Amino acid sequence: MSVTAIPPTIMSVASTPRSMKNSTAVGAVFNRDFSAWVAVKNRSHHSFMATPLLQRGVAIFGNRLSRHFFFMGGMALLLAGCAVGPDYVPPKVETPAKWTEASLVNENSLHLNDWWKTFSDPVLNHLINEALLSNLDLKIAQTRIREARANYWGTIATGLPNINARNSLLRRGNNINVANQSTGAGGGAAPGTSNQTYNIFQNGFDASWELDFFGGVRRAVESADANLESEEENRRDMLVTLLGDVARTYIDLRSNQQMLLVTRDNLQSQEETLQLTKIRRQAGLTSELEVAQSEGLTAETRSQAPVYEIAVKQAIHALSILLGHPPGTLVKRLEPEAPLPVSTDPGLAGLPTELLHRRPDIRKAERKLSQSNADVGVATAELYPKISLTAFLGLQNTNLTALTPVGKSWSAASTITMPILNWGRIQANIRAKEALNEQAFLNYQSTVLKAYKEVEDALVAHAQESQRIAALRQAVEAQQLSLNLSTERWRKGLSAYLDVLTAERALLVTQRELVDSQTKQSQQLVALYKALGGGWQALEGQNGG
């Protein structure tokens, strides 16, 4: 990587004492050489971003250079907005014109921002409101925003002057060559030494300022600002995830409760059939085989109830954690059985292009890309000179009790440093930052593509599950009729018990499949709302920082 050095004339001007007399001539030289150097830098690999303001500032300082030349020149360059490194350009990605399942999209939907209300379940609404206030992951995300905001202001402060109080004591000893006085007539002077030891007391203020000529600090501020915005988007992304997790877990809870109800209803029916079978066996109307078959089916159904009871308790425990409570907190509130929440409104709106602006994870990836782009500029600024101003103003005396305004002391200095030999460390760091920037861009593209896939998957799954539910409802009705007819025929001795056994098993399986399908449809709707990035907009103010 090529580096253009500052012309020697500029470097000499920067270190020239403020008492320079021929300021007009020096200003003309500065104007000429600096303008030429800016032109060279504009043609280099890293943009120097010379502006008309900078050119006018150089001309003014060339004509009106005074004893404050260095300070005013530094301010002009600082305000000119020069910054090395690439300027950020928002990424462009290929976007489909419409969703593949476009016919399923309801363009007039108004429920995306508060989609959970479409389930019309007061318990679910209450759980979500409580989670927004108490969820620990959201609180952690909020503290990360405060951390990023503090780092942002701290980065801004690095580009501002620093003023510190200074109190110092210096004890100095000097050996000075002196000539001895003659001791008599004709006596000559003999060389000797004199030891001088004294104290210097200082009390005052130090000021220092590293001028941001090449935008290293401005790029760092740009990076810190993008990091702050990415943390805000991360909190929104966690909010979308939290809404989905609470809704899905609540749906799982009600689904397992419905499964338990189906199991108990079938178990009761099977136990009644078992008792009837035993009565018929005692009357000699049936065989021991039919009794054994009935007992086997009843025991099998009874064994499935604990599975759903475990799932119910685990779902309640999971909801308690999502709400920031110990696992058993919600048991009494949620153990009573309730219907499975079902929504008939798909709640969809918008085109694929709107997804880029709505989904927080995409917005977060874009902000990370901006941050990595600014980091390249920060690393590039290390190639360029660093100019610092320092000053001291206070009191100085050799006697601590004599520190009075009469003994005023001041000093002012400027320093310019520039890397010459660092064995490629700076260039290697720049290449590393450029690679990280490329990774961030690829991650952004990947996030966008995954978002499109999630929406398309949820769209088709939700639509197909609706058709499956309609078919299963017909199947349940048919299986119930089959069980009734087979039971009646068995009681009249017109058919074997095997027909009843088969019908009971088929009905239980079909009823469970219907509950499972209804559960999937509700969960797929939640997944669809999450894929569309819905929910955080309406709740932005509740946990805002």
PDB file of N, CA and C in Angstrom, residues 478-535:
ATOM      1  N   ALA A 478     -66.224 -38.853  10.310  1.00  0.00           N
ATOM      2  CA  ALA A 478     -66.412 -40.191   9.728  1.00  0.00           C
ATOM      3  C   ALA A 478     -66.003 -41.286  10.713  1.00  0.00           C
ATOM      4  N   GLN A 479     -64.892 -41.088  11.418  1.00  0.00           N
ATOM      5  CA  GLN A 479     -64.431 -42.092  12.380  1.00  0.00           C
ATOM      6  C   GLN A 479     -65.395 -42.221  13.553  1.00  0.00           C
ATOM      7  N   GLN A 480     -65.973 -41.115  13.984  1.00  0.00           N
ATOM      8  CA  GLN A 480     -66.945 -41.165  15.073  1.00  0.00           C
ATOM      9  C   GLN A 480     -68.193 -41.949  14.645  1.00  0.00           C
ATOM     10  N   LEU A 481     -68.634 -41.719  13.420  1.00  0.00           N
ATOM     11  CA  LEU A 481     -69.779 -42.466  12.898  1.00  0.00           C
ATOM     12  C   LEU A 481     -69.445 -43.946  12.778  1.00  0.00           C
ATOM     13  N   SER A 482     -68.229 -44.244  12.327  1.00  0.00           N
ATOM     14  CA  SER A 482     -67.806 -45.634  12.194  1.00  0.00           C
ATOM     15  C   SER A 482     -67.792 -46.342  13.542  1.00  0.00           C
ATOM     16  N   LEU A 483     -67.318 -45.635  14.583  1.00  0.00           N
ATOM     17  CA  LEU A 483     -67.287 -46.231  15.917  1.00  0.00           C
ATOM     18  C   LEU A 483     -68.706 -46.493  16.435  1.00  0.00           C
ATOM     19  N   ASN A 484     -69.581 -45.530  16.219  1.00  0.00           N
ATOM     20  CA  ASN A 484     -70.958 -45.704  16.684  1.00  0.00           C
ATOM     21  C   ASN A 484     -71.626 -46.905  16.007  1.00  0.00           C
ATOM     22  N   LEU A 485     -71.455 -47.005  14.698  1.00  0.00           N
ATOM     23  CA  LEU A 485     -72.084 -48.104  13.964  1.00  0.00           C
ATOM     24  C   LEU A 485     -71.486 -49.456  14.339  1.00  0.00           C
ATOM     25  N   SER A 486     -70.171 -49.519  14.450  1.00  0.00           N
ATOM     26  CA  SER A 486     -69.536 -50.793  14.782  1.00  0.00           C
ATOM     27  C   SER A 486     -69.888 -51.245  16.197  1.00  0.00           C
ATOM     28  N   THR A 487     -70.007 -50.282  17.114  1.00  0.00           N
ATOM     29  CA  THR A 487     -70.401 -50.631  18.485  1.00  0.00           C
ATOM     30  C   THR A 487     -71.822 -51.164  18.522  1.00  0.00           C
ATOM     31  N   GLU A 488     -72.696 -50.516  17.798  1.00  0.00           N
ATOM     32  CA  GLU A 488     -74.088 -50.954  17.761  1.00  0.00           C
ATOM     33  C   GLU A 488     -74.211 -52.355  17.151  1.00  0.00           C
ATOM     34  N   ARG A 489     -73.488 -52.613  16.090  1.00  0.00           N
ATOM     35  CA  ARG A 489     -73.541 -53.927  15.452  1.00  0.00           C
ATOM     36  C   ARG A 489     -72.952 -54.995  16.373  1.00  0.00           C
ATOM     37  N   TRP A 490     -71.874 -54.592  17.105  1.00  0.00           N
ATOM     38  CA  TRP A 490     -71.269 -55.583  18.022  1.00  0.00           C
ATOM     39  C   TRP A 490     -72.230 -55.951  19.149  1.00  0.00           C
ATOM     40  N   ARG A 491     -72.921 -54.956  19.671  1.00  0.00           N
ATOM     41  CA  ARG A 491     -73.878 -55.221  20.747  1.00  0.00           C
ATOM     42  C   ARG A 491     -75.013 -56.140  20.287  1.00  0.00           C
ATOM     43  N   LYS A 492     -75.376 -56.018  19.033  1.00  0.00           N
ATOM     44  CA  LYS A 492     -76.453 -56.857  18.490  1.00  0.00           C
ATOM     45  C   LYS A 492     -75.937 -58.203  17.997  1.00  0.00           C
ATOM     46  N   GLY A 493     -74.625 -58.376  18.110  1.00  0.00           N
ATOM     47  CA  GLY A 493     -74.059 -59.651  17.688  1.00  0.00           C
ATOM     48  C   GLY A 493     -73.917 -59.799  16.205  1.00  0.00           C
ATOM     49  N   LEU A 494     -73.938 -58.669  15.480  1.00  0.00           N
ATOM     50  CA  LEU A 494     -73.852 -58.713  14.017  1.00  0.00           C
ATOM     51  C   LEU A 494     -72.414 -58.587  13.497  1.00  0.00           C
ATOM     52  N   SER A 495     -71.482 -58.214  14.380  1.00  0.00           N
ATOM     53  CA  SER A 495     -70.088 -58.096  13.955  1.00  0.00           C
ATOM     54  C   SER A 495     -69.174 -58.427  15.129  1.00  0.00           C
ATOM     55  N   ALA A 496     -67.900 -58.650  14.830  1.00  0.00           N
ATOM     56  CA  ALA A 496     -66.929 -59.003  15.868  1.00  0.00           C
ATOM     57  C   ALA A 496     -66.456 -57.743  16.607  1.00  0.00           C
ATOM     58  N   TYR A 497     -65.883 -57.994  17.803  1.00  0.00           N
ATOM     59  CA  TYR A 497     -65.362 -56.869  18.596  1.00  0.00           C
ATOM     60  C   TYR A 497     -64.167 -56.202  17.922  1.00  0.00           C
ATOM     61  N   LEU A 498     -63.529 -56.921  17.044  1.00  0.00           N
ATOM     62  CA  LEU A 498     -62.372 -56.344  16.347  1.00  0.00           C
ATOM     63  C   LEU A 498     -62.753 -55.085  15.580  1.00  0.00           C
ATOM     64  N   ASP A 499     -63.954 -55.016  15.060  1.00  0.00           N
ATOM     65  CA  ASP A 499     -64.406 -53.816  14.357  1.00  0.00           C
ATOM     66  C   ASP A 499     -64.491 -52.619  15.312  1.00  0.00           C
ATOM     67  N   VAL A 500     -64.966 -52.865  16.527  1.00  0.00           N
ATOM     68  CA  VAL A 500     -65.039 -51.790  17.527  1.00  0.00           C
ATOM     69  C   VAL A 500     -63.639 -51.341  17.924  1.00  0.00           C
ATOM     70  N   LEU A 501     -62.784 -52.310  18.136  1.00  0.00           N
ATOM     71  CA  LEU A 501     -61.405 -52.002  18.527  1.00  0.00           C
ATOM     72  C   LEU A 501     -60.713 -51.144  17.470  1.00  0.00           C
ATOM     73  N   THR A 502     -60.886 -51.525  16.235  1.00  0.00           N
ATOM     74  CA  THR A 502     -60.262 -50.774  15.129  1.00  0.00           C
ATOM     75  C   THR A 502     -60.819 -49.357  15.047  1.00  0.00           C
ATOM     76  N   ALA A 503     -62.123 -49.223  15.220  1.00  0.00           N
ATOM     77  CA  ALA A 503     -62.758 -47.898  15.133  1.00  0.00           C
ATOM     78  C   ALA A 503     -62.313 -46.991  16.286  1.00  0.00           C
ATOM     79  N   GLU A 504     -62.174 -47.562  17.481  1.00  0.00           N
ATOM     80  CA  GLU A 504     -61.735 -46.747  18.623  1.00  0.00           C
ATOM     81  C   GLU A 504     -60.317 -46.224  18.411  1.00  0.00           C
ATOM     82  N   ARG A 505     -59.435 -47.090  17.952  1.00  0.00           N
ATOM     83  CA  ARG A 505     -58.049 -46.663  17.699  1.00  0.00           C
ATOM     84  C   ARG A 505     -58.000 -45.603  16.597  1.00  0.00           C
ATOM     85  N   ALA A 506     -58.741 -45.809  15.549  1.00  0.00           N
ATOM     86  CA  ALA A 506     -58.741 -44.860  14.432  1.00  0.00           C
ATOM     87  C   ALA A 506     -59.268 -43.500  14.865  1.00  0.00           C
ATOM     88  N   LEU A 507     -60.316 -43.494  15.681  1.00  0.00           N
ATOM     89  CA  LEU A 507     -60.869 -42.221  16.152  1.00  0.00           C
ATOM     90  C   LEU A 507     -59.868 -41.473  17.023  1.00  0.00           C
ATOM     91  N   LEU A 508     -59.202 -42.185  17.942  1.00  0.00           N
ATOM     92  CA  LEU A 508     -58.225 -41.540  18.817  1.00  0.00           C
ATOM     93  C   LEU A 508     -57.078 -40.934  18.015  1.00  0.00           C
ATOM     94  N   VAL A 509     -56.587 -41.693  17.034  1.00  0.00           N
ATOM     95  CA  VAL A 509     -55.474 -41.196  16.203  1.00  0.00           C
ATOM     96  C   VAL A 509     -55.906 -39.971  15.403  1.00  0.00           C
ATOM     97  N   THR A 510     -57.091 -40.003  14.825  1.00  0.00           N
ATOM     98  CA  THR A 510     -57.549 -38.886  13.998  1.00  0.00           C
ATOM     99  C   THR A 510     -57.794 -37.634  14.841  1.00  0.00           C
ATOM    100  N   GLN A 511     -58.355 -37.815  16.034  1.00  0.00           N
ATOM    101  CA  GLN A 511     -58.574 -36.661  16.917  1.00  0.00           C
ATOM    102  C   GLN A 511     -57.247 -36.010  17.319  1.00  0.00           C
ATOM    103  N   ARG A 512     -56.251 -36.816  17.602  1.00  0.00           N
ATOM    104  CA  ARG A 512     -54.938 -36.277  17.943  1.00  0.00           C
ATOM    105  C   ARG A 512     -54.310 -35.555  16.754  1.00  0.00           C
ATOM    106  N   GLU A 513     -54.469 -36.116  15.585  1.00  0.00           N
ATOM    107  CA  GLU A 513     -53.921 -35.461  14.391  1.00  0.00           C
ATOM    108  C   GLU A 513     -54.599 -34.118  14.143  1.00  0.00           C
ATOM    109  N   LEU A 514     -55.895 -34.044  14.436  1.00  0.00           N
ATOM    110  CA  LEU A 514     -56.593 -32.774  14.256  1.00  0.00           C
ATOM    111  C   LEU A 514     -56.054 -31.722  15.222  1.00  0.00           C
ATOM    112  N   VAL A 515     -55.894 -32.096  16.496  1.00  0.00           N
ATOM    113  CA  VAL A 515     -55.329 -31.147  17.467  1.00  0.00           C
ATOM    114  C   VAL A 515     -53.914 -30.751  17.058  1.00  0.00           C
ATOM    115  N   ASP A 516     -53.134 -31.727  16.611  1.00  0.00           N
ATOM    116  CA  ASP A 516     -51.755 -31.435  16.176  1.00  0.00           C
ATOM    117  C   ASP A 516     -51.746 -30.497  14.976  1.00  0.00           C
ATOM    118  N   SER A 517     -52.654 -30.696  14.035  1.00  0.00           N
ATOM    119  CA  SER A 517     -52.711 -29.834  12.859  1.00  0.00           C
ATOM    120  C   SER A 517     -53.134 -28.415  13.235  1.00  0.00           C
ATOM    121  N   GLN A 518     -54.118 -28.302  14.133  1.00  0.00           N
ATOM    122  CA  GLN A 518     -54.532 -26.973  14.589  1.00  0.00           C
ATOM    123  C   GLN A 518     -53.385 -26.263  15.319  1.00  0.00           C
ATOM    124  N   THR A 519     -52.612 -27.043  16.083  1.00  0.00           N
ATOM    125  CA  THR A 519     -51.448 -26.471  16.767  1.00  0.00           C
ATOM    126  C   THR A 519     -50.428 -25.968  15.761  1.00  0.00           C
ATOM    127  N   LYS A 520     -50.144 -26.774  14.752  1.00  0.00           N
ATOM    128  CA  LYS A 520     -49.170 -26.379  13.732  1.00  0.00           C
ATOM    129  C   LYS A 520     -49.622 -25.130  12.996  1.00  0.00           C
ATOM    130  N   GLN A 521     -50.906 -25.038  12.697  1.00  0.00           N
ATOM    131  CA  GLN A 521     -51.389 -23.859  11.975  1.00  0.00           C
ATOM    132  C   GLN A 521     -51.171 -22.590  12.801  1.00  0.00           C
ATOM    133  N   SER A 522     -51.468 -22.656  14.093  1.00  0.00           N
ATOM    134  CA  SER A 522     -51.266 -21.485  14.950  1.00  0.00           C
ATOM    135  C   SER A 522     -49.781 -21.163  15.080  1.00  0.00           C
ATOM    136  N   GLN A 523     -48.958 -22.196  15.226  1.00  0.00           N
ATOM    137  CA  GLN A 523     -47.521 -21.961  15.352  1.00  0.00           C
ATOM    138  C   GLN A 523     -46.917 -21.443  14.052  1.00  0.00           C
ATOM    139  N   GLN A 524     -47.414 -21.931  12.932  1.00  0.00           N
ATOM    140  CA  GLN A 524     -46.919 -21.436  11.646  1.00  0.00           C
ATOM    141  C   GLN A 524     -47.333 -19.990  11.414  1.00  0.00           C
ATOM    142  N   LEU A 525     -48.488 -19.617  11.940  1.00  0.00           N
ATOM    143  CA  LEU A 525     -48.894 -18.217  11.841  1.00  0.00           C
ATOM    144  C   LEU A 525     -47.972 -17.337  12.684  1.00  0.00           C
ATOM    145  N   VAL A 526     -47.609 -17.836  13.875  1.00  0.00           N
ATOM    146  CA  VAL A 526     -46.646 -17.109  14.708  1.00  0.00           C
ATOM    147  C   VAL A 526     -45.303 -17.001  13.985  1.00  0.00           C
ATOM    148  N   ALA A 527     -44.869 -18.105  13.377  1.00  0.00           N
ATOM    149  CA  ALA A 527     -43.607 -18.085  12.631  1.00  0.00           C
ATOM    150  C   ALA A 527     -43.663 -17.101  11.470  1.00  0.00           C
ATOM    151  N   LEU A 528     -44.834 -16.992  10.846  1.00  0.00           N
ATOM    152  CA  LEU A 528     -44.998 -16.051   9.738  1.00  0.00           C
ATOM    153  C   LEU A 528     -44.890 -14.607  10.220  1.00  0.00           C
ATOM    154  N   TYR A 529     -45.552 -14.309  11.324  1.00  0.00           N
ATOM    155  CA  TYR A 529     -45.446 -12.953  11.878  1.00  0.00           C
ATOM    156  C   TYR A 529     -44.004 -12.633  12.268  1.00  0.00           C
ATOM    157  N   LYS A 530     -43.334 -13.610  12.844  1.00  0.00           N
ATOM    158  CA  LYS A 530     -41.936 -13.402  13.219  1.00  0.00           C
ATOM    159  C   LYS A 530     -41.061 -13.208  11.984  1.00  0.00           C
ATOM    160  N   ALA A 531     -41.284 -14.026  10.946  1.00  0.00           N
ATOM    161  CA  ALA A 531     -40.501 -13.895   9.717  1.00  0.00           C
ATOM    162  C   ALA A 531     -40.700 -12.539   9.062  1.00  0.00           C
ATOM    163  N   LEU A 532     -41.890 -11.963   9.240  1.00  0.00           N
ATOM    164  CA  LEU A 532     -42.170 -10.642   8.671  1.00  0.00           C
ATOM    165  C   LEU A 532     -41.643  -9.514   9.558  1.00  0.00           C
ATOM    166  N   GLY A 533     -41.067  -9.860  10.716  1.00  0.00           N
ATOM    167  CA  GLY A 533     -40.513  -8.832  11.606  1.00  0.00           C
ATOM    168  C   GLY A 533     -41.570  -8.024  12.305  1.00  0.00           C
ATOM    169  N   GLY A 534     -42.708  -8.633  12.612  1.00  0.00           N
ATOM    170  CA  GLY A 534     -43.792  -7.885  13.249  1.00  0.00           C
ATOM    171  C   GLY A 534     -43.719  -7.913  14.753  1.00  0.00           C
ATOM    172  N   GLY A 535     -44.242  -6.881  15.363  1.00  0.00           N
ATOM    173  CA  GLY A 535     -44.389  -6.844  16.815  1.00  0.00           C
ATOM    174  C   GLY A 535     -43.617  -5.750  17.511  1.00  0.00           C
TER     175      GLY A 535
END
